[in-house]
Amino acid sequence: MRQAPDSGVDAAMALAVGLTESGRKVEDGRIVIWPWTVNAEGEGRRFDSKQAAVDWVRQALAGGMRSIDVGCMQVNLRWHPDAFGSLESAFDPKANVAYALGHLGDLSKQYGARLGIGRYHSATAEYQERYLARIDHNLGYVEEMRRRVQAAPPGVEPGGWGEAVLGGMAFTRGLVADAAPQPLLPKGFAD
């Protein structure tokens, strides 16, 4: 399996973490990794645009809130204060994913692959186990997507998904512009 660039984290696991952190079912039933997701002191929010997310976080920080997770991979601004040069870059999917995958790679090297993924969420074992169960569930979605893509005849994209989705950080395709993200998984996967 391909690894996400320079992190040592395989692409399927990167997708599963993204789904776990900011997965969202959209109107047509598809699942996306929503780039304008915020979790502020335990309360999750999803915004319709990057600017709306940035504005909300800026106001929350000005009001004294400190524990805020942002973007595709829910990077915590309190524990990773130097991860991004600005709030705008924190919500840029490529920057958010690149930082998170580097952090996941470091945790996996330090604690081993599975425990590293658990520690991405929490240092508390109880919370890690619940998180890893959600990761395993979402990894099943990703693996089914891989099978569908690999089983398709040459030149045919099953459900609109090509092999580019499987490699590296290609899953951020369609999430970069300040517009509605493209679906990550084919319709019906979450049913």
C-alpha positions as a printed Julia matrix, in Angstrom:
191×3 Matrix{Float64}:
   0.0    0.0     0.0
   1.2    3.51   -0.72
   2.14   5.77    2.14
   1.05   9.34    2.58
   4.05  11.46    1.55
   6.95  11.53    4.01
   4.9   10.44    7.02
   5.08   6.66    7.02
   1.28   6.61    7.43
  -0.41   4.51    4.76
  -3.0    6.25    2.61
  -5.9    4.07    3.78
  -5.17   4.91    7.41
  -4.89   8.61    6.56
  -8.34   8.43    4.95
  -9.77   6.57    7.95
  -8.41   9.18   10.35
  -9.86  11.98    8.21
 -13.26  10.29    8.17
 -13.13   9.79   11.93
 -12.07  13.35   12.65
 -14.28  15.31   10.25
 -16.41  12.91    8.25
 -19.8   14.26    7.3
 -22.74  12.85    5.42
 -23.95  15.33    2.8
 -27.39  15.77    1.25
 -27.08  12.95   -1.28
 -25.91  10.46    1.35
 -22.23  10.56    0.44
 -19.5   10.93    3.03
 -16.88  13.68    2.83
 -13.96  14.79    4.92
 -15.26  18.26    5.74
 -12.43  20.81    5.8
 -14.29  23.48    7.78
 -14.92  21.39   10.87
 -14.24  22.75   14.36
 -14.42  21.06   17.75
 -14.23  23.65   20.48
 -13.92  22.31   24.02
 -15.88  19.19   23.1
 -18.59  20.79   20.95
 -18.41  20.06   17.23
 -19.35  22.52   14.5
 -19.31  22.4    10.72
 -19.24  25.55    8.65
 -20.26  26.11    5.04
 -17.08  27.98    4.13
 -13.49  28.38    5.17
 -14.05  32.04    6.04
 -16.97  31.23    8.34
 -14.82  28.67   10.19
 -11.87  31.07   10.47
 -14.11  33.88   11.74
 -15.75  31.63   14.36
 -12.4   30.33   15.66
 -10.89  33.81   15.74
 -13.83  35.02   17.85
 -13.62  31.96   20.14
  -9.9   32.54   20.72
 -10.51  36.23   21.43
 -13.12  35.14   23.99
 -10.56  32.98   25.81
 -11.36  29.53   24.42
  -8.14  27.53   23.98
  -8.85  23.87   23.22
  -9.98  24.05   19.59
  -9.52  21.33   16.96
  -9.61  22.54   13.36
  -9.82  21.29    9.79
  -9.87  17.94    8.01
  -7.72  16.21   10.6
  -8.82  18.23   13.65
  -5.42  19.58   14.7
  -5.68  21.09   18.19
  -4.52  24.71   18.28
  -3.71  24.58   22.01
  -1.4   21.57   21.81
   0.02  22.46   18.38
   0.34  26.26   18.56
   3.07  26.44   15.91
   1.49  24.03   13.42
   0.21  26.76   11.1
   1.24  30.29   10.24
  -2.34  31.52   10.41
  -5.9   30.36   11.0
  -6.43  30.52    7.25
  -3.65  28.0     6.7
  -5.01  25.8     9.51
  -8.16  25.37    7.42
  -6.28  24.77    4.18
  -6.82  21.02    3.6
  -3.34  20.39    2.22
  -1.62  22.18    5.11
  -3.9   20.63    7.72
  -3.45  17.11    6.36
   0.3   17.5     5.87
   0.81  18.62    9.47
  -1.47  15.91   10.86
   0.21  13.15    8.87
   3.63  14.29   10.06
   2.36  14.21   13.64
   0.72  10.78   13.12
   3.97   9.5    11.63
   5.95  10.74   14.64
   3.48   9.16   17.08
   3.56   5.87   15.17
   7.36   5.8    15.26
   7.36   6.52   18.98
   4.51   4.22   20.09
   3.97   1.79   17.21
   1.4    2.12   14.44
  -1.8    1.28   16.31
  -1.04   2.98   19.63
   0.29   6.0    17.71
  -3.08   6.37   15.98
  -4.82   6.07   19.36
  -2.54   8.68   20.91
  -3.37  11.04   18.06
  -6.76  11.31   19.75
  -5.82  10.99   23.44
  -3.14   9.84   25.86
  -5.89   8.14   27.91
  -6.23   4.42   27.12
 -10.04   4.38   27.51
 -10.47   7.15   24.93
  -7.92   5.55   22.63
  -9.88   2.29   22.46
 -13.13   4.04   21.51
 -11.29   6.09   18.91
  -9.56   3.04   17.45
 -12.92   1.26   17.13
 -14.18   4.19   15.01
 -10.95   4.14   13.01
 -11.41   0.41   12.33
 -14.98   1.0    11.16
 -13.91   3.8     8.8
 -10.95   1.77    7.59
 -13.51  -0.79    6.44
 -15.14   1.91    4.28
 -11.8    2.84    2.8
 -10.9   -0.79    2.07
 -14.25  -1.36    0.34
 -13.59   1.73   -1.78
 -10.19   0.31   -2.73
 -11.78  -2.99   -3.79
 -14.35  -1.19   -5.94
 -11.7    0.95   -7.61
  -9.42  -2.02   -8.26
 -12.28  -4.14   -9.62
 -13.39  -1.54  -12.15
 -12.55  -2.09  -15.83
  -9.69   0.09  -17.15
 -10.84   3.63  -17.85
 -14.03   3.31  -15.79
 -14.33   5.11  -12.5
 -16.73   3.26  -10.17
 -19.06   5.75   -8.57
 -16.9    8.59   -9.85
 -13.76   7.55   -8.0
 -10.43   6.96   -9.7
  -7.21   5.48   -8.44
  -5.87   8.92   -7.6
  -8.06   8.77   -4.5
  -5.96   5.9    -3.16
  -2.53   7.49   -3.35
  -0.85   9.82   -0.93
  -2.84  12.89   -0.06
  -5.02  12.67   -3.16
  -8.04  12.45   -0.88
  -7.83  16.22   -0.45
  -8.8   16.59   -4.12
 -11.91  18.71   -4.26
 -11.42  19.99   -0.73
  -8.93  22.7    -1.57
 -11.25  25.38   -2.96
 -13.59  27.35   -0.74
 -16.61  25.46   -2.06
 -18.54  22.34   -1.2
 -16.12  19.39   -0.97
 -16.38  16.5    -3.36
 -17.58  13.17   -1.94
 -14.92  10.93   -0.47
 -16.77   7.65   -0.67
 -19.37   6.39   -3.13
 -23.01   6.88   -2.24
 -24.41   4.14   -0.02
 -21.28   3.4     2.02
 -22.7    4.88    5.21
 -26.13   3.26    4.88
